[in-house]
PDB file of N, CA and C in Angstrom:
ATOM      1  N   MET O 219       0.677  -1.143  -0.034  1.00  0.00           N
ATOM      2  CA  MET O 219      -0.041   0.100   0.021  1.00  0.00           C
ATOM      3  C   MET O 219       0.797   1.212   0.070  1.00  0.00           C
ATOM      4  N   LYS O 220       0.673   2.257  -0.961  1.00  0.00           N
ATOM      5  CA  LYS O 220       1.260   3.458  -0.968  1.00  0.00           C
ATOM      6  C   LYS O 220       0.446   4.623  -0.735  1.00  0.00           C
ATOM      7  N   PHE O 221       1.142   5.525  -0.312  1.00  0.00           N
ATOM      8  CA  PHE O 221       0.490   6.973   0.124  1.00  0.00           C
ATOM      9  C   PHE O 221       0.682   7.829  -1.384  1.00  0.00           C
ATOM     10  N   PHE O 222      -0.084   8.666  -1.354  1.00  0.00           N
ATOM     11  CA  PHE O 222      -0.040   9.597  -2.733  1.00  0.00           C
ATOM     12  C   PHE O 222      -0.415  10.977  -2.099  1.00  0.00           C
ATOM     13  N   LEU O 223       0.393  11.962  -2.402  1.00  0.00           N
ATOM     14  CA  LEU O 223       0.207  13.315  -1.967  1.00  0.00           C
ATOM     15  C   LEU O 223      -0.409  14.285  -3.169  1.00  0.00           C
ATOM     16  N   ILE O 224      -1.345  15.083  -2.931  1.00  0.00           N
ATOM     17  CA  ILE O 224      -1.946  15.897  -3.722  1.00  0.00           C
ATOM     18  C   ILE O 224      -1.804  17.265  -2.969  1.00  0.00           C
ATOM     19  N   SER O 225      -0.706  18.124  -3.518  1.00  0.00           N
ATOM     20  CA  SER O 225      -0.528  19.370  -2.513  1.00  0.00           C
ATOM     21  C   SER O 225      -0.402  20.572  -3.535  1.00  0.00           C
ATOM     22  N   ASP O 226      -0.543  21.671  -2.925  1.00  0.00           N
ATOM     23  CA  ASP O 226      -0.342  23.091  -3.557  1.00  0.00           C
ATOM     24  C   ASP O 226       0.960  23.757  -3.209  1.00  0.00           C
ATOM     25  N   SER O 227       1.668  23.013  -2.409  1.00  0.00           N
ATOM     26  CA  SER O 227       2.958  23.464  -1.838  1.00  0.00           C
ATOM     27  C   SER O 227       4.078  22.656  -2.219  1.00  0.00           C
ATOM     28  N   THR O 228       5.171  23.212  -2.901  1.00  0.00           N
ATOM     29  CA  THR O 228       6.281  22.461  -3.307  1.00  0.00           C
ATOM     30  C   THR O 228       7.122  22.119  -2.038  1.00  0.00           C
ATOM     31  N   ASP O 229       7.001  22.875  -0.917  1.00  0.00           N
ATOM     32  CA  ASP O 229       7.697  22.553   0.379  1.00  0.00           C
ATOM     33  C   ASP O 229       7.112  21.208   0.984  1.00  0.00           C
ATOM     34  N   THR O 230       5.832  21.108   0.910  1.00  0.00           N
ATOM     35  CA  THR O 230       4.998  19.868   1.469  1.00  0.00           C
ATOM     36  C   THR O 230       5.512  18.919   0.628  1.00  0.00           C
ATOM     37  N   ALA O 231       5.502  18.878  -0.655  1.00  0.00           N
ATOM     38  CA  ALA O 231       5.675  17.802  -1.588  1.00  0.00           C
ATOM     39  C   ALA O 231       7.208  17.288  -1.306  1.00  0.00           C
ATOM     40  N   ILE O 232       8.154  18.241  -1.048  1.00  0.00           N
ATOM     41  CA  ILE O 232       9.538  17.807  -1.097  1.00  0.00           C
ATOM     42  C   ILE O 232       9.626  17.097   0.342  1.00  0.00           C
ATOM     43  N   GLY O 233       9.138  17.656   1.607  1.00  0.00           N
ATOM     44  CA  GLY O 233       9.101  17.057   2.856  1.00  0.00           C
ATOM     45  C   GLY O 233       8.582  15.593   2.853  1.00  0.00           C
ATOM     46  N   LEU O 234       7.563  15.400   2.084  1.00  0.00           N
ATOM     47  CA  LEU O 234       6.840  14.201   2.097  1.00  0.00           C
ATOM     48  C   LEU O 234       7.552  13.285   1.230  1.00  0.00           C
ATOM     49  N   ARG O 235       8.217  13.774   0.206  1.00  0.00           N
ATOM     50  CA  ARG O 235       8.965  12.905  -0.585  1.00  0.00           C
ATOM     51  C   ARG O 235      10.202  12.465   0.156  1.00  0.00           C
ATOM     52  N   LEU O 236      10.750  13.294   0.990  1.00  0.00           N
ATOM     53  CA  LEU O 236      11.875  12.715   1.720  1.00  0.00           C
ATOM     54  C   LEU O 236      11.309  11.455   2.626  1.00  0.00           C
ATOM     55  N   ALA O 237      10.149  11.361   2.854  1.00  0.00           N
ATOM     56  CA  ALA O 237       9.688  10.404   3.851  1.00  0.00           C
ATOM     57  C   ALA O 237       9.065   9.162   2.847  1.00  0.00           C
ATOM     58  N   GLY O 238       9.414   9.319   1.555  1.00  0.00           N
ATOM     59  CA  GLY O 238       8.965   8.295   0.708  1.00  0.00           C
ATOM     60  C   GLY O 238       7.626   8.341  -0.122  1.00  0.00           C
ATOM     61  N   ILE O 239       6.770   9.496   0.213  1.00  0.00           N
ATOM     62  CA  ILE O 239       5.635   9.596  -0.392  1.00  0.00           C
ATOM     63  C   ILE O 239       5.581  10.485  -1.634  1.00  0.00           C
ATOM     64  N   GLU O 240       5.232   9.653  -2.770  1.00  0.00           N
ATOM     65  CA  GLU O 240       5.154  10.334  -4.082  1.00  0.00           C
ATOM     66  C   GLU O 240       3.887  11.224  -4.152  1.00  0.00           C
ATOM     67  N   GLY O 241       3.976  12.256  -5.205  1.00  0.00           N
ATOM     68  CA  GLY O 241       2.792  13.013  -5.198  1.00  0.00           C
ATOM     69  C   GLY O 241       2.957  14.094  -6.142  1.00  0.00           C
ATOM     70  N   VAL O 242       1.996  14.970  -6.312  1.00  0.00           N
ATOM     71  CA  VAL O 242       2.066  16.021  -7.343  1.00  0.00           C
ATOM     72  C   VAL O 242       1.706  17.368  -6.678  1.00  0.00           C
ATOM     73  N   VAL O 243       2.321  18.459  -7.369  1.00  0.00           N
ATOM     74  CA  VAL O 243       1.910  19.828  -6.830  1.00  0.00           C
ATOM     75  C   VAL O 243       1.050  20.403  -8.057  1.00  0.00           C
ATOM     76  N   VAL O 244      -0.210  20.890  -7.430  1.00  0.00           N
ATOM     77  CA  VAL O 244      -1.168  21.444  -8.449  1.00  0.00           C
ATOM     78  C   VAL O 244      -1.922  22.645  -7.862  1.00  0.00           C
ATOM     79  N   SER O 245      -2.548  23.280  -8.672  1.00  0.00           N
ATOM     80  CA  SER O 245      -3.207  24.664  -8.097  1.00  0.00           C
ATOM     81  C   SER O 245      -4.711  24.751  -8.648  1.00  0.00           C
ATOM     82  N   GLU O 246      -5.007  23.974  -9.789  1.00  0.00           N
ATOM     83  CA  GLU O 246      -6.413  24.280 -10.289  1.00  0.00           C
ATOM     84  C   GLU O 246      -7.324  23.052 -10.004  1.00  0.00           C
ATOM     85  N   PRO O 247      -8.669  23.342  -9.960  1.00  0.00           N
ATOM     86  CA  PRO O 247      -9.484  22.392  -9.768  1.00  0.00           C
ATOM     87  C   PRO O 247      -9.476  21.039 -10.775  1.00  0.00           C
ATOM     88  N   ALA O 248      -9.084  21.388 -12.150  1.00  0.00           N
ATOM     89  CA  ALA O 248      -8.990  20.412 -13.013  1.00  0.00           C
ATOM     90  C   ALA O 248      -7.758  19.519 -12.658  1.00  0.00           C
ATOM     91  N   GLU O 249      -6.783  20.116 -12.284  1.00  0.00           N
ATOM     92  CA  GLU O 249      -5.554  19.417 -11.949  1.00  0.00           C
ATOM     93  C   GLU O 249      -5.714  18.448 -10.739  1.00  0.00           C
ATOM     94  N   VAL O 250      -6.501  18.961  -9.712  1.00  0.00           N
ATOM     95  CA  VAL O 250      -6.810  18.195  -8.507  1.00  0.00           C
ATOM     96  C   VAL O 250      -7.709  16.970  -9.101  1.00  0.00           C
ATOM     97  N   ASP O 251      -8.645  17.043  -9.867  1.00  0.00           N
ATOM     98  CA  ASP O 251      -9.532  16.071 -10.399  1.00  0.00           C
ATOM     99  C   ASP O 251      -8.730  14.896 -11.082  1.00  0.00           C
ATOM    100  N   ALA O 252      -7.647  15.435 -11.947  1.00  0.00           N
ATOM    101  CA  ALA O 252      -6.860  14.428 -12.628  1.00  0.00           C
ATOM    102  C   ALA O 252      -5.836  13.756 -11.721  1.00  0.00           C
ATOM    103  N   ALA O 253      -5.554  14.478 -10.736  1.00  0.00           N
ATOM    104  CA  ALA O 253      -4.573  13.773  -9.671  1.00  0.00           C
ATOM    105  C   ALA O 253      -5.521  12.692  -8.860  1.00  0.00           C
ATOM    106  N   LEU O 254      -6.588  12.967  -8.478  1.00  0.00           N
ATOM    107  CA  LEU O 254      -7.555  12.060  -7.724  1.00  0.00           C
ATOM    108  C   LEU O 254      -7.748  10.826  -8.657  1.00  0.00           C
ATOM    109  N   ASP O 255      -8.077  11.174 -10.032  1.00  0.00           N
ATOM    110  CA  ASP O 255      -8.210  10.009 -10.778  1.00  0.00           C
ATOM    111  C   ASP O 255      -6.959   9.132 -11.031  1.00  0.00           C
ATOM    112  N   ARG O 256      -5.849   9.806 -11.085  1.00  0.00           N
ATOM    113  CA  ARG O 256      -4.594   9.123 -11.067  1.00  0.00           C
ATOM    114  C   ARG O 256      -4.490   8.203  -9.810  1.00  0.00           C
ATOM    115  N   ALA O 257      -4.684   8.764  -8.666  1.00  0.00           N
ATOM    116  CA  ALA O 257      -4.502   7.970  -7.426  1.00  0.00           C
ATOM    117  C   ALA O 257      -5.458   6.830  -7.460  1.00  0.00           C
ATOM    118  N   ILE O 258      -6.834   7.048  -7.807  1.00  0.00           N
ATOM    119  CA  ILE O 258      -7.661   5.932  -7.846  1.00  0.00           C
ATOM    120  C   ILE O 258      -7.457   4.969  -8.633  1.00  0.00           C
ATOM    121  N   ALA O 259      -7.013   5.207  -9.877  1.00  0.00           N
ATOM    122  CA  ALA O 259      -6.625   4.161 -10.933  1.00  0.00           C
ATOM    123  C   ALA O 259      -5.391   3.280 -10.510  1.00  0.00           C
ATOM    124  N   ASP O 260      -4.693   3.831  -9.631  1.00  0.00           N
ATOM    125  CA  ASP O 260      -3.439   3.061  -9.157  1.00  0.00           C
ATOM    126  C   ASP O 260      -3.843   2.149  -7.966  1.00  0.00           C
ATOM    127  N   GLU O 261      -3.857   0.791  -8.284  1.00  0.00           N
ATOM    128  CA  GLU O 261      -4.258  -0.170  -7.270  1.00  0.00           C
ATOM    129  C   GLU O 261      -3.336  -0.170  -6.039  1.00  0.00           C
ATOM    130  N   GLU O 262      -2.199   0.266  -6.210  1.00  0.00           N
ATOM    131  CA  GLU O 262      -1.303   0.264  -5.024  1.00  0.00           C
ATOM    132  C   GLU O 262      -1.501   1.446  -4.118  1.00  0.00           C
ATOM    133  N   VAL O 263      -2.108   2.483  -4.365  1.00  0.00           N
ATOM    134  CA  VAL O 263      -2.453   3.600  -3.666  1.00  0.00           C
ATOM    135  C   VAL O 263      -3.503   3.315  -2.666  1.00  0.00           C
ATOM    136  N   GLY O 264      -3.273   3.247  -1.357  1.00  0.00           N
ATOM    137  CA  GLY O 264      -4.229   3.073  -0.229  1.00  0.00           C
ATOM    138  C   GLY O 264      -4.577   4.249   0.414  1.00  0.00           C
ATOM    139  N   VAL O 265      -3.832   5.305   0.440  1.00  0.00           N
ATOM    140  CA  VAL O 265      -4.156   6.569   1.151  1.00  0.00           C
ATOM    141  C   VAL O 265      -3.726   7.758   0.242  1.00  0.00           C
ATOM    142  N   VAL O 266      -4.505   8.567   0.153  1.00  0.00           N
ATOM    143  CA  VAL O 266      -4.660   9.988  -0.607  1.00  0.00           C
ATOM    144  C   VAL O 266      -4.453  10.973   0.462  1.00  0.00           C
ATOM    145  N   LEU O 267      -3.330  11.649   0.447  1.00  0.00           N
ATOM    146  CA  LEU O 267      -3.136  12.848   1.330  1.00  0.00           C
ATOM    147  C   LEU O 267      -3.455  14.095   0.362  1.00  0.00           C
ATOM    148  N   ILE O 268      -4.157  15.012   0.787  1.00  0.00           N
ATOM    149  CA  ILE O 268      -4.619  16.350   0.167  1.00  0.00           C
ATOM    150  C   ILE O 268      -4.648  17.423   1.061  1.00  0.00           C
ATOM    151  N   THR O 269      -3.899  18.437   0.708  1.00  0.00           N
ATOM    152  CA  THR O 269      -3.927  19.577   1.452  1.00  0.00           C
ATOM    153  C   THR O 269      -5.255  20.225   1.640  1.00  0.00           C
ATOM    154  N   SER O 270      -5.514  20.936   2.803  1.00  0.00           N
ATOM    155  CA  SER O 270      -6.843  21.516   3.064  1.00  0.00           C
ATOM    156  C   SER O 270      -7.361  22.550   2.013  1.00  0.00           C
ATOM    157  N   ARG O 271      -6.489  23.127   1.391  1.00  0.00           N
ATOM    158  CA  ARG O 271      -6.994  24.254   0.448  1.00  0.00           C
ATOM    159  C   ARG O 271      -7.393  23.595  -0.843  1.00  0.00           C
ATOM    160  N   LEU O 272      -6.758  22.540  -1.214  1.00  0.00           N
ATOM    161  CA  LEU O 272      -7.087  21.901  -2.368  1.00  0.00           C
ATOM    162  C   LEU O 272      -8.451  21.067  -2.201  1.00  0.00           C
ATOM    163  N   SER O 273      -8.379  20.494  -0.808  1.00  0.00           N
ATOM    164  CA  SER O 273      -9.763  19.877  -0.659  1.00  0.00           C
ATOM    165  C   SER O 273     -10.863  20.649  -0.638  1.00  0.00           C
ATOM    166  N   GLN O 274     -10.750  21.815  -0.093  1.00  0.00           N
ATOM    167  CA  GLN O 274     -11.875  22.807  -0.214  1.00  0.00           C
ATOM    168  C   GLN O 274     -12.157  23.264  -1.669  1.00  0.00           C
ATOM    169  N   LEU O 275     -11.193  23.294  -2.390  1.00  0.00           N
ATOM    170  CA  LEU O 275     -11.230  23.685  -3.920  1.00  0.00           C
ATOM    171  C   LEU O 275     -12.110  22.679  -4.733  1.00  0.00           C
ATOM    172  N   CYS O 276     -12.170  21.531  -4.278  1.00  0.00           N
ATOM    173  CA  CYS O 276     -12.932  20.444  -4.938  1.00  0.00           C
ATOM    174  C   CYS O 276     -13.680  19.685  -3.745  1.00  0.00           C
ATOM    175  N   GLU O 277     -14.266  20.452  -2.793  1.00  0.00           N
ATOM    176  CA  GLU O 277     -14.993  19.967  -1.792  1.00  0.00           C
ATOM    177  C   GLU O 277     -15.945  18.834  -2.133  1.00  0.00           C
ATOM    178  N   GLU O 278     -16.778  19.089  -3.091  1.00  0.00           N
ATOM    179  CA  GLU O 278     -18.024  18.277  -3.464  1.00  0.00           C
ATOM    180  C   GLU O 278     -17.318  16.990  -3.993  1.00  0.00           C
ATOM    181  N   ARG O 279     -16.525  16.905  -4.787  1.00  0.00           N
ATOM    182  CA  ARG O 279     -15.752  15.696  -5.203  1.00  0.00           C
ATOM    183  C   ARG O 279     -15.186  14.802  -4.448  1.00  0.00           C
ATOM    184  N   VAL O 280     -14.454  15.618  -3.529  1.00  0.00           N
ATOM    185  CA  VAL O 280     -13.693  14.874  -2.347  1.00  0.00           C
ATOM    186  C   VAL O 280     -14.591  14.076  -1.433  1.00  0.00           C
ATOM    187  N   ARG O 281     -15.856  14.854  -1.109  1.00  0.00           N
ATOM    188  CA  ARG O 281     -16.843  14.222  -0.116  1.00  0.00           C
ATOM    189  C   ARG O 281     -17.552  12.961  -0.906  1.00  0.00           C
ATOM    190  N   GLN O 282     -17.646  13.164  -2.083  1.00  0.00           N
ATOM    191  CA  GLN O 282     -18.394  12.079  -2.877  1.00  0.00           C
ATOM    192  C   GLN O 282     -17.438  11.051  -2.990  1.00  0.00           C
ATOM    193  N   LEU O 283     -16.236  11.050  -3.207  1.00  0.00           N
ATOM    194  CA  LEU O 283     -15.371   9.949  -3.047  1.00  0.00           C
ATOM    195  C   LEU O 283     -15.098   9.290  -1.985  1.00  0.00           C
ATOM    196  N   LYS O 284     -14.953  10.039  -0.859  1.00  0.00           N
ATOM    197  CA  LYS O 284     -14.800   9.508   0.523  1.00  0.00           C
ATOM    198  C   LYS O 284     -16.122   8.673   0.881  1.00  0.00           C
ATOM    199  N   GLN O 285     -17.289   8.998   0.442  1.00  0.00           N
ATOM    200  CA  GLN O 285     -18.572   8.355   0.725  1.00  0.00           C
ATOM    201  C   GLN O 285     -18.584   7.091  -0.003  1.00  0.00           C
ATOM    202  N   THR O 286     -18.111   7.196  -1.246  1.00  0.00           N
ATOM    203  CA  THR O 286     -18.540   5.879  -2.202  1.00  0.00           C
ATOM    204  C   THR O 286     -17.367   4.829  -2.394  1.00  0.00           C
ATOM    205  N   LEU O 287     -16.033   5.404  -2.023  1.00  0.00           N
ATOM    206  CA  LEU O 287     -14.973   4.397  -2.393  1.00  0.00           C
ATOM    207  C   LEU O 287     -14.569   3.902  -1.145  1.00  0.00           C
ATOM    208  N   SER O 288     -14.104   2.554  -1.329  1.00  0.00           N
ATOM    209  CA  SER O 288     -13.516   1.883   0.031  1.00  0.00           C
ATOM    210  C   SER O 288     -11.963   2.181   0.012  1.00  0.00           C
ATOM    211  N   ARG O 289     -11.389   2.418  -1.208  1.00  0.00           N
ATOM    212  CA  ARG O 289     -10.075   2.612  -1.542  1.00  0.00           C
ATOM    213  C   ARG O 289      -9.972   3.614  -2.630  1.00  0.00           C
ATOM    214  N   PRO O 290      -9.044   4.486  -2.364  1.00  0.00           N
ATOM    215  CA  PRO O 290      -8.090   4.807  -1.388  1.00  0.00           C
ATOM    216  C   PRO O 290      -8.849   5.574  -0.242  1.00  0.00           C
ATOM    217  N   LEU O 291      -8.155   5.615   0.975  1.00  0.00           N
ATOM    218  CA  LEU O 291      -8.839   6.516   2.057  1.00  0.00           C
ATOM    219  C   LEU O 291      -8.191   7.976   1.612  1.00  0.00           C
ATOM    220  N   ILE O 292      -8.925   8.907   1.799  1.00  0.00           N
ATOM    221  CA  ILE O 292      -8.641  10.423   1.366  1.00  0.00           C
ATOM    222  C   ILE O 292      -8.514  11.094   2.617  1.00  0.00           C
ATOM    223  N   SER O 293      -7.486  11.559   3.044  1.00  0.00           N
ATOM    224  CA  SER O 293      -7.419  12.393   4.314  1.00  0.00           C
ATOM    225  C   SER O 293      -6.643  13.636   4.010  1.00  0.00           C
ATOM    226  N   GLN O 294      -7.357  14.756   4.627  1.00  0.00           N
ATOM    227  CA  GLN O 294      -6.978  16.045   4.490  1.00  0.00           C
ATOM    228  C   GLN O 294      -5.867  16.346   5.417  1.00  0.00           C
ATOM    229  N   ILE O 295      -4.791  16.949   5.013  1.00  0.00           N
ATOM    230  CA  ILE O 295      -3.602  17.497   5.748  1.00  0.00           C
ATOM    231  C   ILE O 295      -3.736  19.055   5.823  1.00  0.00           C
ATOM    232  N   PRO O 296      -3.132  19.554   7.060  1.00  0.00           N
ATOM    233  CA  PRO O 296      -3.257  21.060   6.953  1.00  0.00           C
ATOM    234  C   PRO O 296      -2.023  21.456   6.016  1.00  0.00           C
ATOM    235  N   ASP O 297      -2.158  22.719   5.343  1.00  0.00           N
ATOM    236  CA  ASP O 297      -1.096  23.170   4.669  1.00  0.00           C
ATOM    237  C   ASP O 297      -0.556  24.447   5.244  1.00  0.00           C
ATOM    238  N   GLN O 298       0.410  25.033   4.660  1.00  0.00           N
ATOM    239  CA  GLN O 298       0.957  26.184   5.111  1.00  0.00           C
ATOM    240  C   GLN O 298      -0.102  27.473   5.205  1.00  0.00           C
ATOM    241  N   GLY O 299      -0.088  27.807   6.607  1.00  0.00           N
ATOM    242  CA  GLY O 299      -0.982  28.903   7.011  1.00  0.00           C
ATOM    243  C   GLY O 299      -2.448  28.492   7.123  1.00  0.00           C
ATOM    244  N   SER O 300      -2.661  27.229   7.151  1.00  0.00           N
ATOM    245  CA  SER O 300      -4.120  26.832   7.385  1.00  0.00           C
ATOM    246  C   SER O 300      -4.460  26.962   8.924  1.00  0.00           C
ATOM    247  N   GLN O 301      -5.719  27.369   9.040  1.00  0.00           N
ATOM    248  CA  GLN O 301      -6.136  27.530  10.471  1.00  0.00           C
ATOM    249  C   GLN O 301      -6.827  26.018  10.989  1.00  0.00           C
ATOM    250  N   GLY O 302      -6.931  25.841  12.207  1.00  0.00           N
ATOM    251  CA  GLY O 302      -7.449  24.715  12.661  1.00  0.00           C
ATOM    252  C   GLY O 302      -6.470  23.803  13.067  1.00  0.00           C
ATOM    253  N   SER O 303      -6.937  22.498  13.503  1.00  0.00           N
ATOM    254  CA  SER O 303      -6.100  21.443  13.797  1.00  0.00           C
ATOM    255  C   SER O 303      -6.389  20.205  13.110  1.00  0.00           C
ATOM    256  N   VAL O 304      -5.436  19.387  13.100  1.00  0.00           N
ATOM    257  CA  VAL O 304      -5.535  18.064  12.481  1.00  0.00           C
ATOM    258  C   VAL O 304      -6.643  17.205  13.252  1.00  0.00           C
ATOM    259  N   GLY O 305      -6.860  17.367  14.546  1.00  0.00           N
ATOM    260  CA  GLY O 305      -7.734  16.660  15.119  1.00  0.00           C
ATOM    261  C   GLY O 305      -9.208  17.013  14.662  1.00  0.00           C
ATOM    262  N   ASP O 306      -9.359  18.232  14.389  1.00  0.00           N
ATOM    263  CA  ASP O 306     -10.669  18.681  13.812  1.00  0.00           C
ATOM    264  C   ASP O 306     -10.933  18.021  12.663  1.00  0.00           C
ATOM    265  N   SER O 307      -9.908  17.915  11.664  1.00  0.00           N
ATOM    266  CA  SER O 307     -10.251  17.190  10.444  1.00  0.00           C
ATOM    267  C   SER O 307     -10.394  15.686  10.590  1.00  0.00           C
ATOM    268  N   ILE O 308      -9.896  15.086  11.527  1.00  0.00           N
ATOM    269  CA  ILE O 308     -10.032  13.558  11.763  1.00  0.00           C
ATOM    270  C   ILE O 308     -11.328  13.524  12.387  1.00  0.00           C
ATOM    271  N   THR O 309     -11.653  14.269  13.441  1.00  0.00           N
ATOM    272  CA  THR O 309     -13.006  14.142  13.786  1.00  0.00           C
ATOM    273  C   THR O 309     -14.274  14.397  12.861  1.00  0.00           C
ATOM    274  N   ARG O 310     -14.057  15.319  12.031  1.00  0.00           N
ATOM    275  CA  ARG O 310     -14.874  15.704  10.972  1.00  0.00           C
ATOM    276  C   ARG O 310     -14.988  14.392   9.974  1.00  0.00           C
ATOM    277  N   TYR O 311     -13.750  13.914   9.562  1.00  0.00           N
ATOM    278  CA  TYR O 311     -13.862  12.795   8.692  1.00  0.00           C
ATOM    279  C   TYR O 311     -14.577  11.475   9.237  1.00  0.00           C
ATOM    280  N   VAL O 312     -14.362  11.230  10.606  1.00  0.00           N
ATOM    281  CA  VAL O 312     -14.961  10.057  11.296  1.00  0.00           C
ATOM    282  C   VAL O 312     -16.531  10.445  11.337  1.00  0.00           C
ATOM    283  N   ARG O 313     -16.835  11.659  11.647  1.00  0.00           N
ATOM    284  CA  ARG O 313     -18.351  11.751  11.729  1.00  0.00           C
ATOM    285  C   ARG O 313     -18.978  11.669  10.347  1.00  0.00           C
ATOM    286  N   GLU O 314     -18.247  12.114   9.327  1.00  0.00           N
ATOM    287  CA  GLU O 314     -18.835  11.881   7.926  1.00  0.00           C
ATOM    288  C   GLU O 314     -18.929  10.492   7.518  1.00  0.00           C
ATOM    289  N   ALA O 315     -17.780   9.767   7.861  1.00  0.00           N
ATOM    290  CA  ALA O 315     -17.695   8.289   7.467  1.00  0.00           C
ATOM    291  C   ALA O 315     -18.544   7.300   8.287  1.00  0.00           C
ATOM    292  N   VAL O 316     -18.762   7.569   9.555  1.00  0.00           N
ATOM    293  CA  VAL O 316     -19.439   6.595  10.496  1.00  0.00           C
ATOM    294  C   VAL O 316     -20.818   7.320  10.849  1.00  0.00           C
ATOM    295  N   GLY O 317     -21.040   8.552  10.893  1.00  0.00           N
ATOM    296  CA  GLY O 317     -22.314   9.076  11.258  1.00  0.00           C
ATOM    297  C   GLY O 317     -22.491   9.321  12.634  1.00  0.00           C
ATOM    298  N   ILE O 318     -21.546   9.366  13.430  1.00  0.00           N
ATOM    299  CA  ILE O 318     -21.478   9.539  14.909  1.00  0.00           C
ATOM    300  C   ILE O 318     -20.659  10.728  15.216  1.00  0.00           C
ATOM    301  N   LYS O 319     -20.993  11.370  16.292  1.00  0.00           N
ATOM    302  CA  LYS O 319     -20.133  12.515  16.786  1.00  0.00           C
ATOM    303  C   LYS O 319     -19.312  11.860  17.966  1.00  0.00           C
ATOM    304  N   ILE O 320     -18.071  12.173  17.801  1.00  0.00           N
ATOM    305  CA  ILE O 320     -17.007  11.687  18.822  1.00  0.00           C
ATOM    306  C   ILE O 320     -16.414  12.893  19.597  1.00  0.00           C
TER     307      ILE O 320
END
């Protein structure tokens, strides 16, 4: 199982590349869609990491994929300058996926 990063930050991409995570740097909604399609098509990709700004840019598509696909898991990560905490994102994801408030 591989991770795949969809980021709008070269710094984030380089940092995660050093940890062995492949990915792409994009900025437009069409590029995000293409990157999501690429990750879904790759049977080895089990987790897609997407920065919060890009996730919000294609919010409806990301939500739809999370609700309908069992693979890959799509997880939002904070990007440079984003507000909020990772815990909030995880809590929101669990609430959307399971339907309970934790």
